[in-house]
PDB file of C-alpha atoms in Angstrom:
ATOM      1  CA  MET Z   1       0.000   0.000   0.000  1.00  0.00           C
ATOM      2  CA  LYS Z   2       2.860   2.372   0.814  1.00  0.00           C
ATOM      3  CA  ASN Z   3       4.292   1.696  -2.633  1.00  0.00           C
ATOM      4  CA  VAL Z   4       0.944   2.599  -4.202  1.00  0.00           C
ATOM      5  CA  TYR Z   5       0.842   5.928  -2.336  1.00  0.00           C
ATOM      6  CA  LEU Z   6       4.446   6.605  -3.330  1.00  0.00           C
ATOM      7  CA  LEU Z   7       3.667   5.880  -6.984  1.00  0.00           C
ATOM      8  CA  VAL Z   8       0.640   8.205  -6.924  1.00  0.00           C
ATOM      9  CA  TYR Z   9       2.754  10.966  -5.339  1.00  0.00           C
ATOM     10  CA  ILE Z  10       5.474  10.569  -7.960  1.00  0.00           C
ATOM     11  CA  ILE Z  11       2.943  10.726 -10.800  1.00  0.00           C
ATOM     12  CA  MET Z  12       1.378  13.898  -9.342  1.00  0.00           C
ATOM     13  CA  PHE Z  13       4.793  15.509  -8.833  1.00  0.00           C
ATOM     14  CA  VAL Z  14       6.021  14.693 -12.327  1.00  0.00           C
ATOM     15  CA  GLY Z  15       2.761  15.925 -13.818  1.00  0.00           C
ATOM     16  CA  CYS Z  16       3.042  19.309 -12.082  1.00  0.00           C
ATOM     17  CA  THR Z  17       6.667  19.727 -13.085  1.00  0.00           C
ATOM     18  CA  SER Z  18       6.139  18.880 -16.744  1.00  0.00           C
ATOM     19  CA  SER Z  19       3.154  21.217 -16.932  1.00  0.00           C
ATOM     20  CA  SER Z  20       5.310  24.072 -15.688  1.00  0.00           C
ATOM     21  CA  ASP Z  21       8.241  23.151 -17.890  1.00  0.00           C
ATOM     22  CA  ASN Z  22       6.062  23.055 -21.015  1.00  0.00           C
ATOM     23  CA  VAL Z  23       4.855  26.654 -20.683  1.00  0.00           C
ATOM     24  CA  VAL Z  24       5.620  28.598 -23.853  1.00  0.00           C
ATOM     25  CA  LYS Z  25       7.911  31.519 -23.059  1.00  0.00           C
ATOM     26  CA  PRO Z  26       8.020  33.936 -25.984  1.00  0.00           C
ATOM     27  CA  ASN Z  27      10.239  36.973 -26.097  1.00  0.00           C
ATOM     28  CA  LEU Z  28       8.354  39.970 -24.716  1.00  0.00           C
ATOM     29  CA  LEU Z  29       8.666  43.489 -26.107  1.00  0.00           C
ATOM     30  CA  VAL Z  30       6.654  46.179 -24.313  1.00  0.00           C
ATOM     31  CA  ILE Z  31       6.725  49.537 -26.119  1.00  0.00           C
ATOM     32  CA  MET Z  32       5.288  52.488 -24.198  1.00  0.00           C
ATOM     33  CA  ALA Z  33       4.820  55.966 -25.644  1.00  0.00           C
ATOM     34  CA  ASP Z  34       4.736  58.888 -23.252  1.00  0.00           C
ATOM     35  CA  SER Z  35       1.734  60.838 -24.474  1.00  0.00           C
ATOM     36  CA  LEU Z  36      -0.478  59.382 -27.189  1.00  0.00           C
ATOM     37  CA  SER Z  37      -4.237  59.476 -27.284  1.00  0.00           C
ATOM     38  CA  TYR Z  38      -6.687  57.115 -28.915  1.00  0.00           C
ATOM     39  CA  ILE Z  39      -7.453  59.900 -31.402  1.00  0.00           C
ATOM     40  CA  ASP Z  40      -3.794  60.298 -32.405  1.00  0.00           C
ATOM     41  CA  ILE Z  41      -3.578  56.973 -34.264  1.00  0.00           C
ATOM     42  CA  GLY Z  42      -4.863  56.627 -37.817  1.00  0.00           C
ATOM     43  CA  VAL Z  43      -5.903  52.991 -37.446  1.00  0.00           C
ATOM     44  CA  TYR Z  44      -8.690  54.170 -35.118  1.00  0.00           C
ATOM     45  CA  GLY Z  45     -10.197  56.141 -37.980  1.00  0.00           C
ATOM     46  CA  GLN Z  46      -8.481  59.502 -37.557  1.00  0.00           C
ATOM     47  CA  GLU Z  47      -7.601  61.156 -40.871  1.00  0.00           C
ATOM     48  CA  SER Z  48      -5.453  64.100 -39.762  1.00  0.00           C
ATOM     49  CA  VAL Z  49      -2.542  62.207 -38.190  1.00  0.00           C
ATOM     50  CA  SER Z  50       0.831  61.392 -39.748  1.00  0.00           C
ATOM     51  CA  ALA Z  51       1.421  58.159 -41.647  1.00  0.00           C
ATOM     52  CA  THR Z  52       2.324  55.362 -39.208  1.00  0.00           C
ATOM     53  CA  PRO Z  53       2.600  52.125 -41.225  1.00  0.00           C
ATOM     54  CA  ASN Z  54       4.459  50.170 -38.534  1.00  0.00           C
ATOM     55  CA  ILE Z  55       2.065  51.108 -35.730  1.00  0.00           C
ATOM     56  CA  ASP Z  56      -0.793  50.285 -38.100  1.00  0.00           C
ATOM     57  CA  ARG Z  57       0.773  46.880 -38.756  1.00  0.00           C
ATOM     58  CA  LEU Z  58       0.751  46.009 -35.054  1.00  0.00           C
ATOM     59  CA  ALA Z  59      -2.920  46.978 -34.863  1.00  0.00           C
ATOM     60  CA  GLN Z  60      -4.107  45.401 -38.099  1.00  0.00           C
ATOM     61  CA  GLU Z  61      -2.250  42.103 -37.655  1.00  0.00           C
ATOM     62  CA  GLY Z  62      -2.839  41.745 -33.914  1.00  0.00           C
ATOM     63  CA  VAL Z  63      -5.429  42.627 -31.289  1.00  0.00           C
ATOM     64  CA  CYS Z  64      -6.519  46.249 -31.668  1.00  0.00           C
ATOM     65  CA  PHE Z  65      -8.237  47.359 -28.465  1.00  0.00           C
ATOM     66  CA  THR Z  66     -10.709  50.217 -28.787  1.00  0.00           C
ATOM     67  CA  ASN Z  67     -11.073  50.566 -25.008  1.00  0.00           C
ATOM     68  CA  GLY Z  68      -7.519  50.843 -23.738  1.00  0.00           C
ATOM     69  CA  TYR Z  69      -7.077  53.189 -20.773  1.00  0.00           C
ATOM     70  CA  SER Z  70      -4.013  54.280 -18.855  1.00  0.00           C
ATOM     71  CA  ILE Z  71      -4.388  54.191 -15.083  1.00  0.00           C
ATOM     72  CA  SER Z  72      -3.121  57.757 -14.601  1.00  0.00           C
ATOM     73  CA  SER Z  73      -2.632  60.996 -16.514  1.00  0.00           C
ATOM     74  CA  ASN Z  74       0.871  61.158 -15.008  1.00  0.00           C
ATOM     75  CA  SER Z  75       3.542  59.174 -16.857  1.00  0.00           C
ATOM     76  CA  ALA Z  76       5.570  58.290 -13.761  1.00  0.00           C
ATOM     77  CA  SER Z  77       2.443  56.952 -12.050  1.00  0.00           C
ATOM     78  CA  GLY Z  78       1.492  54.996 -15.154  1.00  0.00           C
ATOM     79  CA  GLN Z  79       4.932  53.438 -15.270  1.00  0.00           C
ATOM     80  CA  TYR Z  80       4.698  52.475 -11.597  1.00  0.00           C
ATOM     81  CA  ALA Z  81       1.375  50.729 -12.298  1.00  0.00           C
ATOM     82  CA  LEU Z  82       2.829  48.864 -15.285  1.00  0.00           C
ATOM     83  CA  MET Z  83       5.878  47.649 -13.385  1.00  0.00           C
ATOM     84  CA  THR Z  84       4.168  46.712 -10.096  1.00  0.00           C
ATOM     85  CA  GLY Z  85       0.552  45.918 -10.992  1.00  0.00           C
ATOM     86  CA  ARG Z  86      -0.615  48.319  -8.283  1.00  0.00           C
ATOM     87  CA  CYS Z  87      -2.562  51.571  -8.443  1.00  0.00           C
ATOM     88  CA  PRO Z  88      -0.138  54.431  -7.703  1.00  0.00           C
ATOM     89  CA  TRP Z  89      -2.459  56.225  -5.282  1.00  0.00           C
ATOM     90  CA  LYS Z  90      -2.600  53.260  -2.916  1.00  0.00           C
ATOM     91  CA  GLU Z  91      -0.175  52.503  -0.097  1.00  0.00           C
ATOM     92  CA  THR Z  92       2.962  50.910  -1.514  1.00  0.00           C
ATOM     93  CA  GLY Z  93       4.272  47.545  -0.439  1.00  0.00           C
ATOM     94  CA  GLY Z  94       7.927  48.568  -0.209  1.00  0.00           C
ATOM     95  CA  GLU Z  95      10.847  46.409  -1.245  1.00  0.00           C
ATOM     96  CA  GLU Z  96       8.877  43.156  -0.941  1.00  0.00           C
ATOM     97  CA  MET Z  97       6.762  43.955  -4.018  1.00  0.00           C
ATOM     98  CA  ILE Z  98       7.478  41.858  -7.072  1.00  0.00           C
ATOM     99  CA  THR Z  99       7.984  43.859 -10.249  1.00  0.00           C
ATOM    100  CA  LEU Z 100       7.472  42.916 -13.878  1.00  0.00           C
ATOM    101  CA  PRO Z 101      11.203  42.492 -14.635  1.00  0.00           C
ATOM    102  CA  GLU Z 102      11.799  40.559 -11.402  1.00  0.00           C
ATOM    103  CA  MET Z 103       8.953  38.226 -12.315  1.00  0.00           C
ATOM    104  CA  MET Z 104      10.438  37.611 -15.744  1.00  0.00           C
ATOM    105  CA  LYS Z 105      13.900  36.936 -14.358  1.00  0.00           C
ATOM    106  CA  LYS Z 106      12.445  34.256 -12.071  1.00  0.00           C
ATOM    107  CA  VAL Z 107      11.457  32.211 -15.128  1.00  0.00           C
ATOM    108  CA  GLY Z 108      14.669  32.656 -17.067  1.00  0.00           C
ATOM    109  CA  TYR Z 109      14.197  35.886 -19.001  1.00  0.00           C
ATOM    110  CA  LYS Z 110      16.982  38.331 -19.831  1.00  0.00           C
ATOM    111  CA  THR Z 111      15.587  41.774 -19.006  1.00  0.00           C
ATOM    112  CA  ALA Z 112      16.355  45.295 -20.209  1.00  0.00           C
ATOM    113  CA  ALA Z 113      14.880  48.797 -19.907  1.00  0.00           C
ATOM    114  CA  ILE Z 114      15.859  51.144 -22.728  1.00  0.00           C
ATOM    115  CA  GLY Z 115      14.627  54.592 -23.707  1.00  0.00           C
ATOM    116  CA  THR Z 116      12.647  57.033 -21.601  1.00  0.00           C
ATOM    117  CA  TRP Z 117      12.334  56.227 -17.909  1.00  0.00           C
ATOM    118  CA  HIS Z 118       9.973  58.331 -15.797  1.00  0.00           C
ATOM    119  CA  SER Z 119      11.187  59.111 -12.302  1.00  0.00           C
ATOM    120  CA  LYS Z 120      11.145  62.325 -10.302  1.00  0.00           C
ATOM    121  CA  VAL Z 121      14.008  61.066  -8.153  1.00  0.00           C
ATOM    122  CA  GLU Z 122      16.332  59.869 -10.915  1.00  0.00           C
ATOM    123  CA  GLN Z 123      19.925  60.853 -10.107  1.00  0.00           C
ATOM    124  CA  ILE Z 124      21.918  58.305 -12.088  1.00  0.00           C
ATOM    125  CA  PRO Z 125      20.656  57.381 -15.586  1.00  0.00           C
ATOM    126  CA  GLY Z 126      19.042  53.961 -15.387  1.00  0.00           C
ATOM    127  CA  GLU Z 127      19.369  53.602 -11.610  1.00  0.00           C
ATOM    128  CA  THR Z 128      15.602  53.454 -10.979  1.00  0.00           C
ATOM    129  CA  ALA Z 129      15.194  50.880 -13.750  1.00  0.00           C
ATOM    130  CA  ARG Z 130      17.856  48.711 -12.143  1.00  0.00           C
ATOM    131  CA  ARG Z 131      16.179  49.068  -8.749  1.00  0.00           C
ATOM    132  CA  MET Z 132      12.967  47.876 -10.405  1.00  0.00           C
ATOM    133  CA  GLY Z 133      14.798  44.655 -11.233  1.00  0.00           C
ATOM    134  CA  PHE Z 134      15.984  45.085 -14.808  1.00  0.00           C
ATOM    135  CA  GLY Z 135      19.191  43.249 -15.584  1.00  0.00           C
ATOM    136  CA  TYR Z 136      20.283  45.860 -18.128  1.00  0.00           C
ATOM    137  CA  SER Z 137      19.443  49.545 -18.399  1.00  0.00           C
ATOM    138  CA  GLY Z 138      20.181  51.731 -21.389  1.00  0.00           C
ATOM    139  CA  SER Z 139      21.823  55.122 -21.121  1.00  0.00           C
ATOM    140  CA  GLU Z 140      18.827  57.237 -22.069  1.00  0.00           C
ATOM    141  CA  ALA Z 141      16.976  58.757 -19.125  1.00  0.00           C
ATOM    142  CA  ASP Z 142      15.650  61.976 -20.668  1.00  0.00           C
ATOM    143  CA  ILE Z 143      12.210  62.767 -22.038  1.00  0.00           C
ATOM    144  CA  GLY Z 144      13.101  62.974 -25.729  1.00  0.00           C
ATOM    145  CA  LEU Z 145      13.326  60.466 -28.534  1.00  0.00           C
ATOM    146  CA  SER Z 146      16.824  59.331 -29.342  1.00  0.00           C
ATOM    147  CA  ASP Z 147      18.436  57.477 -32.236  1.00  0.00           C
ATOM    148  CA  TYR Z 148      20.932  56.108 -29.724  1.00  0.00           C
ATOM    149  CA  SER Z 149      18.175  54.443 -27.708  1.00  0.00           C
ATOM    150  CA  ILE Z 150      16.992  52.457 -30.722  1.00  0.00           C
ATOM    151  CA  TYR Z 151      20.606  51.457 -31.377  1.00  0.00           C
ATOM    152  CA  GLU Z 152      20.787  50.116 -27.810  1.00  0.00           C
ATOM    153  CA  ALA Z 153      17.474  48.285 -28.195  1.00  0.00           C
ATOM    154  CA  VAL Z 154      18.528  46.638 -31.460  1.00  0.00           C
ATOM    155  CA  ASP Z 155      21.898  45.739 -29.938  1.00  0.00           C
ATOM    156  CA  PHE Z 156      20.233  44.122 -26.914  1.00  0.00           C
ATOM    157  CA  ILE Z 157      17.932  42.035 -29.123  1.00  0.00           C
ATOM    158  CA  SER Z 158      20.829  41.027 -31.359  1.00  0.00           C
ATOM    159  CA  ARG Z 159      22.802  39.682 -28.398  1.00  0.00           C
ATOM    160  CA  GLN Z 160      20.047  37.321 -27.238  1.00  0.00           C
ATOM    161  CA  LYS Z 161      20.805  33.759 -28.304  1.00  0.00           C
ATOM    162  CA  LYS Z 162      19.247  31.155 -26.007  1.00  0.00           C
ATOM    163  CA  GLU Z 163      17.174  32.568 -23.153  1.00  0.00           C
ATOM    164  CA  PRO Z 164      13.955  34.482 -23.867  1.00  0.00           C
ATOM    165  CA  PHE Z 165      14.138  38.241 -23.360  1.00  0.00           C
ATOM    166  CA  PHE Z 166      11.857  40.894 -21.879  1.00  0.00           C
ATOM    167  CA  LEU Z 167      12.587  44.344 -23.299  1.00  0.00           C
ATOM    168  CA  TYR Z 168      10.831  47.465 -22.076  1.00  0.00           C
ATOM    169  CA  TYR Z 169      11.266  50.289 -24.589  1.00  0.00           C
ATOM    170  CA  GLY Z 170      10.096  53.771 -23.573  1.00  0.00           C
ATOM    171  CA  LEU Z 171       9.366  56.375 -26.240  1.00  0.00           C
ATOM    172  CA  GLY Z 172       9.300  59.925 -24.873  1.00  0.00           C
ATOM    173  CA  GLY Z 173       8.216  63.155 -26.488  1.00  0.00           C
ATOM    174  CA  GLU Z 174       5.887  65.967 -25.512  1.00  0.00           C
ATOM    175  CA  THR Z 175       4.593  67.396 -28.804  1.00  0.00           C
ATOM    176  CA  VAL Z 176       2.299  64.801 -30.290  1.00  0.00           C
ATOM    177  CA  SER Z 177       2.126  66.308 -33.783  1.00  0.00           C
ATOM    178  CA  SER Z 178       5.896  65.996 -34.176  1.00  0.00           C
ATOM    179  CA  ILE Z 179       6.498  62.500 -32.821  1.00  0.00           C
ATOM    180  CA  HIS Z 180       4.087  60.178 -34.632  1.00  0.00           C
ATOM    181  CA  GLU Z 181       6.504  59.488 -37.460  1.00  0.00           C
ATOM    182  CA  GLU Z 182       9.506  59.198 -35.120  1.00  0.00           C
ATOM    183  CA  ILE Z 183       7.746  56.632 -32.938  1.00  0.00           C
ATOM    184  CA  ASP Z 184       6.683  54.722 -36.037  1.00  0.00           C
ATOM    185  CA  LYS Z 185      10.249  54.793 -37.388  1.00  0.00           C
ATOM    186  CA  TYR Z 186      11.646  53.253 -34.201  1.00  0.00           C
ATOM    187  CA  ILE Z 187       8.970  50.566 -34.116  1.00  0.00           C
ATOM    188  CA  GLY Z 188       9.833  49.748 -37.716  1.00  0.00           C
ATOM    189  CA  LYS Z 189      13.493  49.299 -36.780  1.00  0.00           C
ATOM    190  CA  LEU Z 190      12.533  46.926 -33.959  1.00  0.00           C
ATOM    191  CA  LEU Z 191      10.307  44.878 -36.267  1.00  0.00           C
ATOM    192  CA  SER Z 192      13.059  44.696 -38.893  1.00  0.00           C
ATOM    193  CA  CYS Z 193      15.603  43.602 -36.288  1.00  0.00           C
ATOM    194  CA  LEU Z 194      13.332  40.818 -35.055  1.00  0.00           C
ATOM    195  CA  SER Z 195      12.478  39.722 -38.592  1.00  0.00           C
ATOM    196  CA  ASP Z 196      16.106  39.713 -39.777  1.00  0.00           C
ATOM    197  CA  ARG Z 197      17.064  37.461 -36.856  1.00  0.00           C
ATOM    198  CA  GLU Z 198      14.041  35.186 -37.346  1.00  0.00           C
ATOM    199  CA  MET Z 199      12.713  36.131 -33.909  1.00  0.00           C
ATOM    200  CA  LEU Z 200       9.446  37.786 -34.913  1.00  0.00           C
ATOM    201  CA  ASP Z 201       7.447  34.541 -34.756  1.00  0.00           C
ATOM    202  CA  ASN Z 202       8.533  34.084 -31.146  1.00  0.00           C
ATOM    203  CA  THR Z 203       8.074  37.636 -29.861  1.00  0.00           C
ATOM    204  CA  LEU Z 204       4.905  39.032 -28.300  1.00  0.00           C
ATOM    205  CA  ILE Z 205       4.747  42.812 -28.723  1.00  0.00           C
ATOM    206  CA  VAL Z 206       2.602  45.200 -26.678  1.00  0.00           C
ATOM    207  CA  PHE Z 207       2.217  48.854 -27.685  1.00  0.00           C
ATOM    208  CA  SER Z 208       0.415  51.468 -25.608  1.00  0.00           C
ATOM    209  CA  SER Z 209       0.907  54.844 -23.920  1.00  0.00           C
ATOM    210  CA  TYR Z 210       1.320  56.000 -20.325  1.00  0.00           C
ATOM    211  CA  ARG Z 211      -1.079  58.875 -20.742  1.00  0.00           C
ATOM    212  CA  SER Z 212      -3.342  60.475 -23.272  1.00  0.00           C
ATOM    213  CA  SER Z 213      -2.470  63.660 -25.123  1.00  0.00           C
ATOM    214  CA  VAL Z 214      -6.044  64.734 -24.346  1.00  0.00           C
ATOM    215  CA  ASP Z 215      -6.360  65.902 -20.745  1.00  0.00           C
ATOM    216  CA  GLU Z 216     -10.056  65.035 -20.425  1.00  0.00           C
ATOM    217  CA  ASN Z 217      -9.509  61.276 -20.430  1.00  0.00           C
ATOM    218  CA  ASN Z 218      -6.925  58.516 -20.319  1.00  0.00           C
ATOM    219  CA  HIS Z 219      -8.055  56.805 -23.532  1.00  0.00           C
ATOM    220  CA  VAL Z 220      -4.914  55.432 -25.183  1.00  0.00           C
ATOM    221  CA  PRO Z 221      -3.957  53.144 -28.086  1.00  0.00           C
ATOM    222  CA  PHE Z 222      -3.438  49.528 -27.070  1.00  0.00           C
ATOM    223  CA  PHE Z 223      -2.252  46.761 -29.404  1.00  0.00           C
ATOM    224  CA  VAL Z 224      -0.950  43.222 -28.848  1.00  0.00           C
ATOM    225  CA  TYR Z 225       0.899  41.545 -31.728  1.00  0.00           C
ATOM    226  CA  TRP Z 226       2.409  38.083 -32.070  1.00  0.00           C
ATOM    227  CA  LYS Z 227       3.055  36.950 -35.633  1.00  0.00           C
ATOM    228  CA  GLY Z 228       1.437  33.615 -36.389  1.00  0.00           C
ATOM    229  CA  LYS Z 229       0.034  33.229 -32.871  1.00  0.00           C
ATOM    230  CA  ILE Z 230      -2.534  36.025 -32.661  1.00  0.00           C
ATOM    231  CA  SER Z 231      -5.232  36.382 -35.305  1.00  0.00           C
ATOM    232  CA  PRO Z 232      -6.213  39.941 -36.265  1.00  0.00           C
ATOM    233  CA  VAL Z 233      -9.204  41.189 -34.295  1.00  0.00           C
ATOM    234  CA  VAL Z 234     -10.706  44.469 -33.139  1.00  0.00           C
ATOM    235  CA  SER Z 235     -11.696  44.138 -29.489  1.00  0.00           C
ATOM    236  CA  ASP Z 236     -13.807  46.464 -27.357  1.00  0.00           C
ATOM    237  CA  ALA Z 237     -12.676  44.735 -24.143  1.00  0.00           C
ATOM    238  CA  LEU Z 238     -11.761  47.209 -21.394  1.00  0.00           C
ATOM    239  CA  VAL Z 239      -8.011  46.849 -20.779  1.00  0.00           C
ATOM    240  CA  SER Z 240      -5.129  48.775 -19.240  1.00  0.00           C
ATOM    241  CA  PRO Z 241      -1.322  48.529 -19.052  1.00  0.00           C
ATOM    242  CA  LEU Z 242      -1.987  47.931 -15.340  1.00  0.00           C
ATOM    243  CA  ASP Z 243      -3.124  44.405 -16.246  1.00  0.00           C
ATOM    244  CA  LEU Z 244       0.026  43.410 -18.107  1.00  0.00           C
ATOM    245  CA  ILE Z 245       1.943  42.011 -15.134  1.00  0.00           C
ATOM    246  CA  ALA Z 246      -0.827  39.560 -14.166  1.00  0.00           C
ATOM    247  CA  SER Z 247      -1.569  38.609 -17.774  1.00  0.00           C
ATOM    248  CA  LEU Z 248       2.047  38.125 -18.818  1.00  0.00           C
ATOM    249  CA  GLY Z 249       2.646  36.225 -15.588  1.00  0.00           C
ATOM    250  CA  LYS Z 250      -0.135  33.823 -16.523  1.00  0.00           C
ATOM    251  CA  LEU Z 251       1.282  33.476 -20.029  1.00  0.00           C
ATOM    252  CA  VAL Z 252       4.757  32.441 -18.843  1.00  0.00           C
ATOM    253  CA  GLY Z 253       3.589  30.340 -15.890  1.00  0.00           C
ATOM    254  CA  VAL Z 254       4.212  32.599 -12.878  1.00  0.00           C
ATOM    255  CA  SER Z 255       1.911  32.497  -9.849  1.00  0.00           C
ATOM    256  CA  MET Z 256       1.083  36.070  -8.867  1.00  0.00           C
ATOM    257  CA  PRO Z 257       1.050  37.341  -5.257  1.00  0.00           C
ATOM    258  CA  GLU Z 258      -2.171  38.444  -3.609  1.00  0.00           C
ATOM    259  CA  GLY Z 259      -3.105  42.091  -3.332  1.00  0.00           C
ATOM    260  CA  LEU Z 260      -2.386  43.191  -6.891  1.00  0.00           C
ATOM    261  CA  ASP Z 261      -4.677  45.618  -8.694  1.00  0.00           C
ATOM    262  CA  SER Z 262      -3.560  43.984 -11.938  1.00  0.00           C
ATOM    263  CA  HIS Z 263      -6.052  41.459 -13.322  1.00  0.00           C
ATOM    264  CA  GLU Z 264      -5.283  38.487 -15.554  1.00  0.00           C
ATOM    265  CA  TYR Z 265      -6.828  38.777 -19.026  1.00  0.00           C
ATOM    266  CA  VAL Z 266      -4.393  36.756 -21.101  1.00  0.00           C
ATOM    267  CA  ASN Z 267      -7.205  35.411 -23.313  1.00  0.00           C
ATOM    268  CA  ALA Z 268      -8.288  38.961 -24.141  1.00  0.00           C
ATOM    269  CA  PHE Z 269      -4.700  39.968 -24.885  1.00  0.00           C
ATOM    270  CA  MET Z 270      -4.304  36.930 -27.133  1.00  0.00           C
ATOM    271  CA  GLY Z 271      -7.499  37.768 -29.011  1.00  0.00           C
ATOM    272  CA  LYS Z 272      -9.305  34.651 -27.775  1.00  0.00           C
ATOM    273  CA  SER Z 273     -11.895  36.516 -25.700  1.00  0.00           C
ATOM    274  CA  LEU Z 274     -13.662  39.861 -25.908  1.00  0.00           C
ATOM    275  CA  GLU Z 275     -14.201  39.974 -22.153  1.00  0.00           C
ATOM    276  CA  ALA Z 276     -11.981  41.774 -19.652  1.00  0.00           C
ATOM    277  CA  ARG Z 277     -12.715  44.396 -16.987  1.00  0.00           C
ATOM    278  CA  ASP Z 278     -16.217  45.555 -16.125  1.00  0.00           C
ATOM    279  CA  GLU Z 279     -14.841  48.843 -14.836  1.00  0.00           C
ATOM    280  CA  LEU Z 280     -11.528  50.588 -14.237  1.00  0.00           C
ATOM    281  CA  VAL Z 281     -10.648  53.259 -11.687  1.00  0.00           C
ATOM    282  CA  LEU Z 282      -8.496  56.050 -13.141  1.00  0.00           C
ATOM    283  CA  GLU Z 283      -6.693  59.150 -11.943  1.00  0.00           C
ATOM    284  CA  VAL Z 284      -7.261  62.013 -14.389  1.00  0.00           C
ATOM    285  CA  GLN Z 285      -5.603  65.337 -13.622  1.00  0.00           C
ATOM    286  CA  GLY Z 286      -5.752  64.666  -9.889  1.00  0.00           C
ATOM    287  CA  GLU Z 287      -9.348  63.392  -9.873  1.00  0.00           C
ATOM    288  CA  ILE Z 288     -10.425  59.763  -9.398  1.00  0.00           C
ATOM    289  CA  ARG Z 289     -12.863  58.582 -12.058  1.00  0.00           C
ATOM    290  CA  LYS Z 290     -14.294  55.332 -13.363  1.00  0.00           C
ATOM    291  CA  VAL Z 291     -14.640  54.060 -16.883  1.00  0.00           C
ATOM    292  CA  TYR Z 292     -16.959  51.155 -17.629  1.00  0.00           C
ATOM    293  CA  ALA Z 293     -16.885  48.360 -20.162  1.00  0.00           C
ATOM    294  CA  ASN Z 294     -19.922  49.831 -21.904  1.00  0.00           C
ATOM    295  CA  ARG Z 295     -17.782  52.930 -22.615  1.00  0.00           C
ATOM    296  CA  ASN Z 296     -19.919  55.273 -20.539  1.00  0.00           C
ATOM    297  CA  ASP Z 297     -18.050  57.340 -17.955  1.00  0.00           C
ATOM    298  CA  ARG Z 298     -20.637  57.607 -15.179  1.00  0.00           C
ATOM    299  CA  SER Z 299     -18.632  59.479 -12.537  1.00  0.00           C
TER     300      SER Z 299
END
């Protein structure tokens, strides 16, 4: 009888281990603009914006969310929410909080933060990114777009051989009318780099913005692209960059801690479901508001 119990235990143990080991771990590229609104992107039906063929490609060949909302109208707060899965106006958890890059490192990812990094306390370029858990931080810490930052991003991707990578790429810029084409150019370089190295089929790409260029709301572009894995779809599911940490954690097989404001909607991000949040609490110009899945702001 003891041998029977031992055999059952071994079967259960092996089953759990193999299930975890068989989780698909794609490369992850999260591209965040600083200040883009839903109305700034031509794929949403706007005719007055600059040509953005690479941004349009992400939207047209992936999941194009019509109800993407940033959690805050402040870029630094939006970045905090993305990296921690917690609303920035709530009490922080201190050093014991798990961050998005720390989570990825736990399951074997090489991590890097390149481009704009939002921090009011930044003293050394990249120091806050490293404290967040990134294994590599690029040299750019200002608010502008930089050709050197895309060089660093391409170089980081080119050096990845075996382990999957998680690259956060921040695109700064204050004047929306002048940065559409620059942002699109950099995204095109990233796509070309991945394609040239035959990595595009194994890279999930998320594109969104920390805040809207329109002060009245936090409505932002939100696209998820994975060549050959995600079928093109337009989704009106209510989503936010806040939910990336829980959703990406589910995708790569990480159990998330309790107490997060981030919700897991990996099926929505993969285009397999049109359901996500019923409502989302936002901070807009210092005021707390709610947006609902039916697109009516009732507060």
